[in-house]
Short mmCIF file of C-alpha atoms in Angstrom, two decimals:
data_model
loop_
_atom_site.label_atom_id
_atom_site.label_comp_id
_atom_site.label_asym_id
_atom_site.label_seq_id
_atom_site.Cartn_x
_atom_site.Cartn_y
_atom_site.Cartn_z
CA UNK A 1 0.00 0.00 0.00
CA UNK A 2 1.27 3.48 -0.84
CA UNK A 3 2.48 5.38 2.19
CA UNK A 4 1.45 8.99 2.50
CA UNK A 5 2.55 11.63 5.00
CA UNK A 6 -0.86 13.32 4.78
CA UNK A 7 -2.42 11.75 7.93
CA UNK A 8 0.45 13.03 10.09
CA UNK A 9 0.38 16.47 8.47
CA UNK A 10 -3.38 16.61 9.02
CA UNK A 11 -3.02 15.69 12.70
CA UNK A 12 -0.45 18.48 13.15
CA UNK A 13 -2.76 20.85 11.24
CA UNK A 14 -5.76 19.93 13.38
CA UNK A 15 -3.86 20.07 16.66
CA UNK A 16 -2.45 23.44 15.61
CA UNK A 17 -5.91 24.66 14.69
CA UNK A 18 -7.24 23.85 18.15
CA UNK A 19 -4.24 25.36 19.93
CA UNK A 20 -4.32 28.50 17.75
CA UNK A 21 -8.06 28.89 18.34
CA UNK A 22 -7.79 28.55 22.11
CA UNK A 23 -4.62 30.61 22.73
CA UNK A 24 -3.86 33.14 20.00
CA UNK A 25 -6.86 35.50 20.16
CA UNK A 26 -6.32 36.35 23.84
CA UNK A 27 -2.55 36.73 23.41
CA UNK A 28 -2.79 39.02 20.39
CA UNK A 29 -5.60 40.95 22.11
CA UNK A 30 -3.42 41.57 25.18
CA UNK A 31 0.07 42.05 23.70
CA UNK A 32 -0.81 43.28 20.24
CA UNK A 33 -3.77 45.57 20.86
CA UNK A 34 -4.67 46.42 24.47
CA UNK A 35 -1.14 46.95 25.82
CA UNK A 36 0.16 48.99 22.85
CA UNK A 37 -3.00 51.13 22.98
CA UNK A 38 -2.46 51.73 26.70
CA UNK A 39 -5.80 50.20 27.68
CA UNK A 40 -3.92 47.66 29.81
CA UNK A 41 -0.50 48.35 31.35
CA UNK A 42 2.45 46.25 30.21
CA UNK A 43 3.26 43.77 32.95
CA UNK A 44 6.67 44.16 34.61
CA UNK A 45 9.47 42.49 32.64
CA UNK A 46 10.32 40.43 35.75
CA UNK A 47 6.78 39.09 35.91
CA UNK A 48 6.88 37.87 32.28
CA UNK A 49 10.41 36.58 32.80
CA UNK A 50 9.24 34.60 35.85
CA UNK A 51 6.44 33.06 33.74
CA UNK A 52 8.92 32.04 31.04
CA UNK A 53 11.39 30.65 33.59
CA UNK A 54 9.19 27.71 34.45
CA UNK A 55 10.25 24.66 32.38
CA UNK A 56 6.71 23.43 31.65
CA UNK A 57 5.82 26.83 30.19
CA UNK A 58 8.92 26.69 27.96
CA UNK A 59 8.12 23.23 26.66
CA UNK A 60 4.49 24.20 26.13
CA UNK A 61 5.53 27.31 24.19
CA UNK A 62 7.71 25.32 21.79
CA UNK A 63 4.85 22.85 21.24
CA UNK A 64 2.38 25.70 20.68
CA UNK A 65 4.71 27.41 18.18
CA UNK A 66 5.34 24.21 16.22
CA UNK A 67 1.65 23.23 16.10
CA UNK A 68 0.42 26.71 15.12
CA UNK A 69 3.06 27.00 12.39
CA UNK A 70 2.18 23.55 11.00
CA UNK A 71 -1.47 24.58 11.02
CA UNK A 72 -0.63 27.71 9.04
CA UNK A 73 1.75 25.86 6.70
CA UNK A 74 -0.91 23.26 5.84
CA UNK A 75 -3.53 25.87 5.00
CA UNK A 76 -1.13 28.12 3.10
CA UNK A 77 -0.01 25.12 1.04
CA UNK A 78 -3.52 24.09 0.03
CA UNK A 79 -4.93 27.59 -0.38
CA UNK A 80 -2.06 28.86 -2.52
CA UNK A 81 -2.44 25.84 -4.77
CA UNK A 82 -6.19 26.39 -5.10
CA UNK A 83 -5.96 30.16 -5.56
CA UNK A 84 -3.14 30.24 -8.08
CA UNK A 85 -3.61 26.85 -9.76
CA UNK A 86 -0.09 25.69 -8.90
CA UNK A 87 -0.94 22.24 -7.54
CA UNK A 88 1.59 20.66 -9.93
CA UNK A 89 4.34 22.20 -7.79
CA UNK A 90 2.86 20.62 -4.65
CA UNK A 91 6.09 18.97 -3.53
CA UNK A 92 8.06 22.24 -3.68
CA UNK A 93 5.26 24.24 -2.03
CA UNK A 94 4.87 21.63 0.69
CA UNK A 95 8.61 21.63 1.39
CA UNK A 96 8.62 25.44 1.62
CA UNK A 97 5.55 25.59 3.90
CA UNK A 98 6.36 22.77 6.27
CA UNK A 99 10.07 23.67 6.12
CA UNK A 100 9.15 27.15 7.34
CA UNK A 101 7.17 25.62 10.20
CA UNK A 102 10.11 23.43 11.19
CA UNK A 103 12.44 26.44 11.02
CA UNK A 104 10.11 28.42 13.27
CA UNK A 105 10.05 25.52 15.72
CA UNK A 106 13.85 25.42 15.77
CA UNK A 107 13.98 29.18 16.45
CA UNK A 108 11.52 28.74 19.32
CA UNK A 109 13.52 25.83 20.75
CA UNK A 110 16.78 27.81 20.56
CA UNK A 111 15.11 30.76 22.32
CA UNK A 112 13.84 28.52 25.09
CA UNK A 113 17.05 26.63 25.81
CA UNK B 1 -23.37 -4.98 -24.82
CA UNK B 2 -21.24 -1.94 -25.26
CA UNK B 3 -18.48 -1.52 -22.73
CA UNK B 4 -17.83 1.81 -21.12
CA UNK B 5 -14.34 2.08 -22.61
CA UNK B 6 -15.76 2.37 -26.13
CA UNK B 7 -17.34 5.69 -25.28
CA UNK B 8 -14.87 8.25 -26.50
CA UNK B 9 -13.86 10.50 -23.68
CA UNK B 10 -13.78 14.20 -24.33
CA UNK B 11 -16.49 16.70 -24.84
CA UNK B 12 -16.04 20.31 -24.00
CA UNK B 13 -14.03 21.17 -20.90
CA UNK B 14 -13.93 24.86 -19.92
CA UNK B 15 -10.64 26.50 -18.99
CA UNK B 16 -9.72 26.94 -15.34
CA UNK B 17 -11.69 29.79 -13.79
CA UNK B 18 -9.05 32.07 -12.26
CA UNK B 19 -11.65 33.89 -10.14
CA UNK B 20 -13.55 30.84 -8.84
CA UNK B 21 -13.30 32.17 -5.27
CA UNK B 22 -15.34 35.23 -6.23
CA UNK B 23 -18.17 33.24 -7.83
CA UNK B 24 -20.09 32.63 -4.63
CA UNK B 25 -20.22 34.06 -1.14
CA UNK B 26 -19.49 30.64 0.34
CA UNK B 27 -16.29 30.29 -1.70
CA UNK B 28 -15.13 33.74 -0.62
CA UNK B 29 -15.81 33.01 3.05
CA UNK B 30 -13.93 29.71 2.64
CA UNK B 31 -10.87 31.45 1.20
CA UNK B 32 -10.96 34.10 3.94
CA UNK B 33 -11.21 31.30 6.53
CA UNK B 34 -8.12 29.63 5.06
CA UNK B 35 -6.23 32.92 4.82
CA UNK B 36 -6.59 33.46 8.59
CA UNK B 37 -3.65 31.04 8.70
CA UNK B 38 -1.36 33.82 7.43
CA UNK B 39 -2.26 35.84 10.52
CA UNK B 40 -1.86 32.79 12.73
CA UNK B 41 1.71 32.55 11.44
CA UNK B 42 2.24 36.29 11.96
CA UNK B 43 0.92 36.10 15.53
CA UNK B 44 3.38 33.31 16.31
CA UNK B 45 6.24 35.43 14.91
CA UNK B 46 5.05 38.41 16.97
CA UNK B 47 4.93 36.30 20.14
CA UNK B 48 8.42 34.91 19.44
CA UNK B 49 9.69 38.50 19.15
CA UNK B 50 8.03 39.21 22.51
CA UNK B 51 9.62 36.16 24.14
CA UNK B 52 13.00 37.15 22.71
CA UNK B 53 12.58 40.68 24.13
CA UNK B 54 11.56 39.41 27.57
CA UNK B 55 14.48 36.98 27.76
CA UNK B 56 16.94 39.51 26.29
CA UNK B 57 15.85 42.32 28.59
CA UNK B 58 14.62 44.58 25.76
CA UNK B 59 10.92 44.68 26.61
CA UNK B 60 10.70 48.53 26.44
CA UNK B 61 12.01 48.48 22.85
CA UNK B 62 9.52 45.76 21.96
CA UNK B 63 6.71 47.78 23.57
CA UNK B 64 7.74 50.81 21.48
CA UNK B 65 7.71 48.70 18.31
CA UNK B 66 4.31 47.21 19.18
CA UNK B 67 2.90 50.71 19.76
CA UNK B 68 3.67 51.95 16.24
CA UNK B 69 0.41 52.65 14.39
CA UNK B 70 1.07 50.19 11.54
CA UNK B 71 1.93 47.50 14.06
CA UNK B 72 -1.30 48.12 15.98
CA UNK B 73 -3.24 48.07 12.71
CA UNK B 74 -1.59 44.77 11.76
CA UNK B 75 -2.39 43.27 15.15
CA UNK B 76 -6.01 44.44 15.04
CA UNK B 77 -6.26 42.54 11.74
CA UNK B 78 -4.52 39.57 13.37
CA UNK B 79 -7.01 39.71 16.24
CA UNK B 80 -9.94 39.68 13.84
CA UNK B 81 -8.39 36.84 11.83
CA UNK B 82 -7.54 34.67 14.83
CA UNK B 83 -11.04 35.19 16.27
CA UNK B 84 -12.58 34.25 12.91
CA UNK B 85 -10.32 31.21 12.85
CA UNK B 86 -11.32 30.25 16.40
CA UNK B 87 -15.05 30.57 15.71
CA UNK B 88 -14.97 28.65 12.42
CA UNK B 89 -12.53 25.98 13.60
CA UNK B 90 -14.34 25.25 16.86
CA UNK B 91 -17.68 25.20 15.04
CA UNK B 92 -16.47 22.71 12.43
CA UNK B 93 -14.81 20.40 14.96
CA UNK B 94 -17.94 18.27 15.68
CA UNK B 95 -18.11 17.31 12.01
CA UNK B 96 -14.90 15.28 12.31
CA UNK B 97 -15.38 14.07 15.85
CA UNK B 98 -18.62 12.20 16.13
CA UNK B 99 -19.24 11.48 19.80
CA UNK B 100 -21.65 8.65 20.49
CA UNK B 101 -23.36 8.24 23.81
CA UNK B 102 -25.63 5.29 24.37
CA UNK B 103 -25.57 4.52 20.63
CA UNK B 104 -26.77 7.93 19.48
CA UNK B 105 -24.81 10.95 18.36
CA UNK B 106 -24.13 13.85 20.65
CA UNK B 107 -25.71 16.89 18.94
CA UNK B 108 -23.30 19.33 17.26
CA UNK B 109 -24.41 22.33 19.31
CA UNK B 110 -23.39 20.58 22.51
CA UNK B 111 -19.84 19.98 21.24
CA UNK B 112 -19.66 23.49 19.80
CA UNK B 113 -20.91 25.00 23.06
CA UNK B 114 -18.30 22.99 24.95
CA UNK B 115 -15.57 24.15 22.57
CA UNK B 116 -16.48 27.80 22.90
CA UNK B 117 -16.76 27.54 26.70
CA UNK B 118 -13.29 25.98 26.74
CA UNK B 119 -12.03 28.86 24.55
CA UNK B 120 -13.38 31.42 27.04
CA UNK B 121 -11.96 29.53 30.01
CA UNK B 122 -8.49 29.16 28.47
CA UNK B 123 -8.49 32.84 27.50
CA UNK B 124 -9.39 33.83 31.06
CA UNK B 125 -6.64 31.65 32.53
CA UNK B 126 -4.02 33.02 30.11
CA UNK B 127 -5.09 36.62 30.80
CA UNK B 128 -4.94 35.95 34.55
CA UNK B 129 -1.37 34.63 34.41
CA UNK B 130 -0.15 37.33 32.03
CA UNK B 131 -1.71 40.24 33.91
CA UNK B 132 -1.45 39.11 37.53
CA UNK B 133 -0.52 35.56 38.32
CA UNK B 134 -0.34 34.33 41.89
CA UNK B 135 1.60 37.20 43.45
CA UNK C 1 -49.94 17.15 -24.17
CA UNK C 2 -53.22 18.92 -24.85
CA UNK C 3 -53.54 19.43 -21.09
CA UNK C 4 -50.35 21.47 -21.16
CA UNK C 5 -51.46 23.52 -24.14
CA UNK C 6 -54.79 24.30 -22.51
CA UNK C 7 -53.17 25.18 -19.20
CA UNK C 8 -50.56 27.40 -20.82
CA UNK C 9 -53.16 29.20 -22.93
CA UNK C 10 -55.46 29.78 -20.00
CA UNK C 11 -52.94 30.42 -17.24
CA UNK C 12 -51.33 33.66 -18.18
CA UNK C 13 -49.50 35.74 -20.64
CA UNK C 14 -46.66 35.99 -18.12
CA UNK C 15 -43.42 34.47 -19.30
CA UNK C 16 -39.91 34.17 -17.99
CA UNK C 17 -36.71 34.37 -20.02
CA UNK C 18 -34.60 31.24 -19.83
CA UNK C 19 -30.99 31.38 -21.02
CA UNK C 20 -29.82 27.90 -21.88
CA UNK C 21 -26.23 26.92 -22.52
CA UNK C 22 -25.99 25.23 -25.92
CA UNK C 23 -23.05 23.17 -27.08
CA UNK C 24 -23.33 21.27 -30.34
CA UNK C 25 -20.11 19.39 -31.06
CA UNK C 26 -18.83 20.10 -34.53
CA UNK C 27 -20.96 23.23 -34.67
CA UNK C 28 -20.01 25.27 -31.59
CA UNK C 29 -16.36 25.76 -30.61
CA UNK C 30 -17.55 26.50 -27.08
CA UNK C 31 -20.92 26.73 -25.33
CA UNK C 32 -23.14 29.68 -26.24
CA UNK C 33 -26.31 30.89 -24.58
CA UNK C 34 -29.64 30.70 -26.35
CA UNK C 35 -32.66 32.55 -25.01
CA UNK C 36 -36.20 31.21 -24.82
CA UNK C 37 -39.42 32.68 -23.45
CA UNK C 38 -41.20 30.16 -21.27
CA UNK C 39 -44.63 30.54 -19.63
CA UNK C 40 -44.18 31.36 -15.95
CA UNK C 41 -46.50 28.82 -14.36
CA UNK C 42 -46.65 28.76 -10.56
CA UNK C 43 -46.20 24.99 -10.41
CA UNK C 44 -43.49 24.64 -13.03
CA UNK C 45 -40.05 23.49 -12.08
CA UNK C 46 -37.06 24.48 -14.18
CA UNK C 47 -37.25 21.00 -15.73
CA UNK C 48 -40.84 21.70 -16.86
CA UNK C 49 -39.53 24.84 -18.54
CA UNK C 50 -36.86 22.82 -20.33
CA UNK C 51 -39.41 20.24 -21.44
CA UNK C 52 -41.62 23.06 -22.73
CA UNK C 53 -38.68 24.32 -24.79
CA UNK C 54 -37.93 20.86 -26.13
CA UNK C 55 -41.59 20.07 -26.96
CA UNK C 56 -42.67 23.45 -28.34
CA UNK C 57 -39.75 25.70 -29.19
CA UNK C 58 -36.62 23.77 -30.06
CA UNK C 59 -36.52 20.00 -30.34
CA UNK C 60 -32.75 19.99 -30.68
CA UNK C 61 -32.12 20.86 -27.03
CA UNK C 62 -30.51 17.97 -25.12
CA UNK C 63 -30.71 17.32 -21.38
CA UNK C 64 -31.08 14.36 -19.02
CA UNK C 65 -34.10 13.76 -16.87
CA UNK C 66 -36.23 10.91 -15.69
CA UNK C 67 -38.29 10.73 -12.52
CA UNK C 68 -39.31 14.39 -11.96
CA UNK C 69 -39.46 13.74 -8.21
CA UNK C 70 -35.93 14.12 -6.88
CA UNK C 71 -35.12 10.43 -6.74
CA UNK C 72 -33.32 9.47 -9.93
CA UNK C 73 -30.63 12.15 -9.73
CA UNK C 74 -30.31 12.69 -13.47
CA UNK C 75 -31.56 16.27 -13.92
CA UNK C 76 -28.83 18.10 -12.01
CA UNK C 77 -27.75 21.34 -13.71
CA UNK C 78 -26.30 24.69 -12.82
CA UNK C 79 -29.23 27.07 -12.36
CA UNK C 80 -28.14 30.70 -12.02
CA UNK C 81 -24.69 29.51 -10.99
CA UNK C 82 -25.84 27.01 -8.36
CA UNK C 83 -25.95 23.24 -8.80
CA UNK C 84 -29.60 22.19 -8.44
CA UNK C 85 -31.94 19.35 -9.29
CA UNK C 86 -34.02 21.07 -11.98
CA UNK C 87 -37.08 19.00 -11.05
CA UNK C 88 -37.01 20.43 -7.53
CA UNK C 89 -36.24 24.04 -8.41
CA UNK C 90 -39.22 26.20 -9.33
CA UNK C 91 -39.14 28.84 -12.03
CA UNK C 92 -41.03 31.17 -9.71
CA UNK C 93 -37.98 31.17 -7.39
CA UNK C 94 -36.33 33.46 -9.91
CA UNK C 95 -38.99 36.16 -9.92
CA UNK C 96 -38.88 38.10 -13.16
CA UNK C 97 -35.88 36.12 -14.39
CA UNK C 98 -33.87 35.56 -16.42
CA UNK C 99 -32.93 32.04 -15.40
CA UNK C 100 -29.57 30.88 -16.67
CA UNK C 101 -29.21 27.12 -17.11
CA UNK C 102 -25.80 25.55 -17.64
CA UNK C 103 -24.46 22.00 -17.45
CA UNK C 104 -22.98 20.88 -14.12
CA UNK C 105 -19.55 22.41 -13.55
CA UNK C 106 -16.53 20.14 -13.36
CA UNK C 107 -17.56 17.60 -16.01
CA UNK C 108 -16.87 17.55 -19.75
CA UNK C 109 -19.92 18.68 -21.72
CA UNK C 110 -21.09 16.14 -24.29
CA UNK C 111 -23.91 18.21 -25.70
CA UNK C 112 -25.94 21.19 -24.40
CA UNK C 113 -26.77 20.30 -20.78
CA UNK C 114 -25.56 16.70 -20.89
CA UNK C 115 -22.25 16.00 -19.15
CA UNK C 116 -19.93 13.01 -19.25
CA UNK C 117 -20.15 11.16 -15.91
CA UNK C 118 -17.88 8.21 -16.75
CA UNK C 119 -15.17 9.66 -14.51
CA UNK C 120 -17.56 9.62 -11.56
CA UNK C 121 -18.81 6.11 -12.28
CA UNK C 122 -15.22 4.83 -12.29
CA UNK C 123 -14.53 6.63 -9.01
CA UNK C 124 -17.71 5.29 -7.47
CA UNK C 125 -16.88 1.66 -8.22
CA UNK C 126 -13.30 2.18 -7.01
CA UNK C 127 -14.55 2.58 -3.41
CA UNK C 128 -16.36 -0.80 -3.57
CA UNK C 129 -19.81 0.56 -2.70
CA UNK C 130 -21.38 -2.71 -1.64
CA UNK C 131 -21.49 -4.87 1.49
CA UNK C 132 -18.31 -6.88 1.66
CA UNK C 133 -18.62 -10.17 3.54
CA UNK C 134 -15.84 -12.60 4.18
CA UNK C 135 -15.66 -16.33 4.66
CA UNK C 136 -19.29 -17.36 4.36
CA UNK C 137 -21.81 -18.56 1.82
CA UNK C 138 -25.14 -17.99 3.53
CA UNK C 139 -28.39 -19.11 1.92
CA UNK C 140 -30.21 -16.46 -0.08
CA UNK C 141 -32.89 -16.35 2.60
CA UNK C 142 -30.41 -15.37 5.34
CA UNK C 143 -31.21 -12.13 7.18
CA UNK C 144 -28.79 -9.67 8.68
CA UNK C 145 -30.71 -8.03 11.48
CA UNK C 146 -29.62 -4.57 12.61
CA UNK C 147 -30.58 -2.55 15.64
CA UNK C 148 -32.01 0.96 15.09
CA UNK C 149 -28.68 2.34 16.35
CA UNK C 150 -26.74 0.32 13.77
CA UNK C 151 -29.05 1.59 11.04
CA UNK C 152 -28.78 5.18 12.22
CA UNK C 153 -24.98 4.99 12.05
CA UNK C 154 -24.95 5.00 8.22
CA UNK C 155 -28.51 5.74 7.10
CA UNK C 156 -27.89 9.39 6.28
CA UNK C 157 -25.07 8.48 3.86
CA UNK C 158 -27.24 5.90 2.12
CA UNK C 159 -29.61 8.59 0.87
CA UNK C 160 -27.22 9.58 -1.94
CA UNK C 161 -28.81 9.50 -5.42
CA UNK C 162 -25.55 10.07 -7.38
CA UNK C 163 -26.86 13.35 -8.79
CA UNK C 164 -23.35 14.88 -8.79
CA UNK C 165 -24.47 18.26 -7.44
CA UNK C 166 -21.80 17.89 -4.74
CA UNK C 167 -19.05 17.47 -7.35
CA UNK C 168 -20.22 20.56 -9.17
CA UNK C 169 -20.30 22.54 -5.92
CA UNK C 170 -16.81 21.42 -4.87
CA UNK C 171 -14.05 23.82 -5.98
CA UNK C 172 -11.44 21.18 -5.19
CA UNK C 173 -12.99 18.78 -7.71
CA UNK C 174 -13.70 21.45 -10.33
CA UNK C 175 -10.09 22.69 -10.11
CA UNK C 176 -8.62 19.18 -10.00
CA UNK C 177 -10.75 16.32 -11.39
CA UNK C 178 -8.34 13.74 -9.94
CA UNK C 179 -9.95 14.33 -6.54
CA UNK C 180 -12.07 11.31 -5.58
CA UNK C 181 -14.84 13.71 -4.57
CA UNK C 182 -17.69 14.03 -2.06
CA UNK C 183 -20.27 11.43 -3.11
CA UNK C 184 -17.79 8.59 -3.66
CA UNK C 185 -16.23 9.14 -0.22
CA UNK C 186 -19.62 9.53 1.47
CA UNK C 187 -20.73 6.25 -0.11
CA UNK C 188 -17.53 4.55 1.02
CA UNK C 189 -18.40 5.75 4.53
CA UNK C 190 -21.96 4.47 4.10
CA UNK C 191 -20.50 0.96 3.87
CA UNK C 192 -17.63 1.52 6.33
CA UNK C 193 -20.14 2.45 9.03
CA UNK C 194 -22.52 -0.44 8.26
CA UNK C 195 -22.33 -3.12 10.94
CA UNK C 196 -22.78 -5.83 8.26
CA UNK C 197 -19.79 -4.70 6.20
CA UNK C 198 -16.48 -6.48 6.70
CA UNK C 199 -14.53 -4.63 4.02
CA UNK C 200 -11.72 -2.17 4.38
CA UNK C 201 -11.46 0.88 2.11
CA UNK C 202 -8.37 2.42 3.70
CA UNK C 203 -6.32 1.79 0.55
CA UNK C 204 -8.60 3.91 -1.67
CA UNK C 205 -9.48 6.57 0.90
CA UNK C 206 -6.11 7.27 2.55
CA UNK C 207 -4.66 8.98 -0.54
CA UNK C 208 -3.69 12.53 -1.44
CA UNK C 209 -6.38 12.65 -4.13
CA UNK C 210 -8.91 11.05 -1.83
CA UNK C 211 -9.88 12.32 1.64
CA UNK C 212 -6.63 14.30 1.98
CA UNK C 213 -7.44 16.37 -1.08
CA UNK C 214 -10.49 17.83 0.66
CA UNK C 215 -10.00 21.28 2.21
CA UNK C 216 -13.45 21.29 3.86
CA UNK C 217 -15.11 24.00 1.82
CA UNK C 218 -18.40 22.43 2.88
CA UNK C 219 -20.33 23.35 -0.28
CA UNK C 220 -20.99 19.69 -1.14
CA UNK C 221 -23.18 19.53 1.93
CA UNK C 222 -25.01 22.77 1.09
CA UNK C 223 -25.67 21.51 -2.45
CA UNK C 224 -26.88 18.02 -1.48
CA UNK C 225 -30.64 17.68 -2.10
CA UNK C 226 -30.76 14.57 0.10
CA UNK C 227 -28.96 15.94 3.20
CA UNK C 228 -26.22 13.35 2.96
CA UNK C 229 -23.56 15.72 4.36
CA UNK C 230 -20.54 14.44 2.40
CA UNK C 231 -18.29 17.07 4.03
CA UNK C 232 -18.88 15.42 7.38
CA UNK C 233 -18.29 11.95 5.95
CA UNK C 234 -14.91 13.08 4.62
CA UNK C 235 -13.79 14.81 7.85
CA UNK C 236 -14.82 11.74 9.84
CA UNK C 237 -12.75 9.50 7.62
CA UNK C 238 -9.79 11.88 7.90
CA UNK C 239 -9.87 11.34 11.66
CA UNK C 240 -10.28 7.57 11.20
CA UNK C 241 -7.40 7.38 8.72
CA UNK C 242 -5.16 9.63 10.83
CA UNK C 243 -5.73 7.56 13.97
CA UNK C 244 -5.12 4.37 12.03
CA UNK C 245 -1.86 5.75 10.68
CA UNK C 246 -0.67 6.75 14.14
CA UNK C 247 -2.07 3.71 15.97
CA UNK C 248 -1.48 0.86 13.51
CA UNK C 249 -3.33 -1.63 15.66
CA UNK C 250 -6.67 0.22 15.55
CA UNK C 251 -8.77 -0.93 12.61
CA UNK C 252 -11.67 1.52 12.58
#
């Protein structure tokens, strides 16, 4: 039987979709909109630092980054192919998209170590 | 009896419609739903920049960058996109996960309601830890 | 026939303009629209309008139809850009008109409103849409009893009439005809979820051009006149196939 990586990519996509849905809106609301607009004060750097110092938070952050990026990569791959009719370059597009997600995960891991 | 293979394939096939996504409202909403992923990726990049600033001790510089008008505009878009993603993704989840209790299917609204409640709860917990935490 | 004439004469002078896509191989290089004026009768479906054209105005118009009651699935066409069963779509839905009738999108046009469905028929049989039993030769009188719960598990997917509206509504299929498509996958699920079936369709479903080609636009479900919900069938099989790939020992 022909092996296909699609089931694994879809699981990463789905997991990323759930994680992105649950976590990203509140984070971008706080750090991207409310704090820059001055509606909410920026927390003290030490407070955020203390949050990031806990190992479980660090591991969780790397997982969240990898999953969210795989989610985005999967959708960007399929949508670009459907929008621009470039499905014949699927292998290249897939390598670029998922490669970007892996690269982002490596950056996150390096930051956290 | 005539076999199917004898029927000559062919007939008229129209060219690819380059603007298929504009042909119906549903297609346009679908493409917008998929394009939220670009903002999901941006949000992750933005958060990585934040983490880098916190760990590198340059939070004030990051705050100044985040307060630039174009950055705020970008993040307002990202907020709208991630919310749209959350609503659509959590609503579609029960279509893939059929939960059976006592032989019959759990209705979709129950799963969707649970998903959205979980979204609110997680958001509240995250906001609590970011803004206050256990002092 | 005389009934129709009488009714048309008496009913009204109101008409509706119908723009029909014509394609005559050897004559037309590509489809062109031809306009007809059809009596706007309150109880006429689009199919009745087409039959009026064929009987009274232009006998050369070609289209498929049979049962006129939404069961046979042969009169699917694009009506004002939407895939519809023309026997279940009323002319009066379109007010003053015009109504534009085209062949189903995504299939080669053989003539006028008739499309070539061989591709679909091959796809349909590829998913083995029948009950697969192993290791038994029961007498013809044998019964396979099912509980209401077992029936409910697949009944919705068994309502498919192969009308192909879902293929026409699916941008993935229209852009790339290699995609196995909504109805074939939903019918595979109809048998996968049947307690009497012992087959396994993982080999034809777990492919890039099969369930993994679907990006969950969801329009197959909106188009389905029988409420089969192919989009759901596909997403459910994605989960099944993904879990089976990760957990090799789980069969379903």
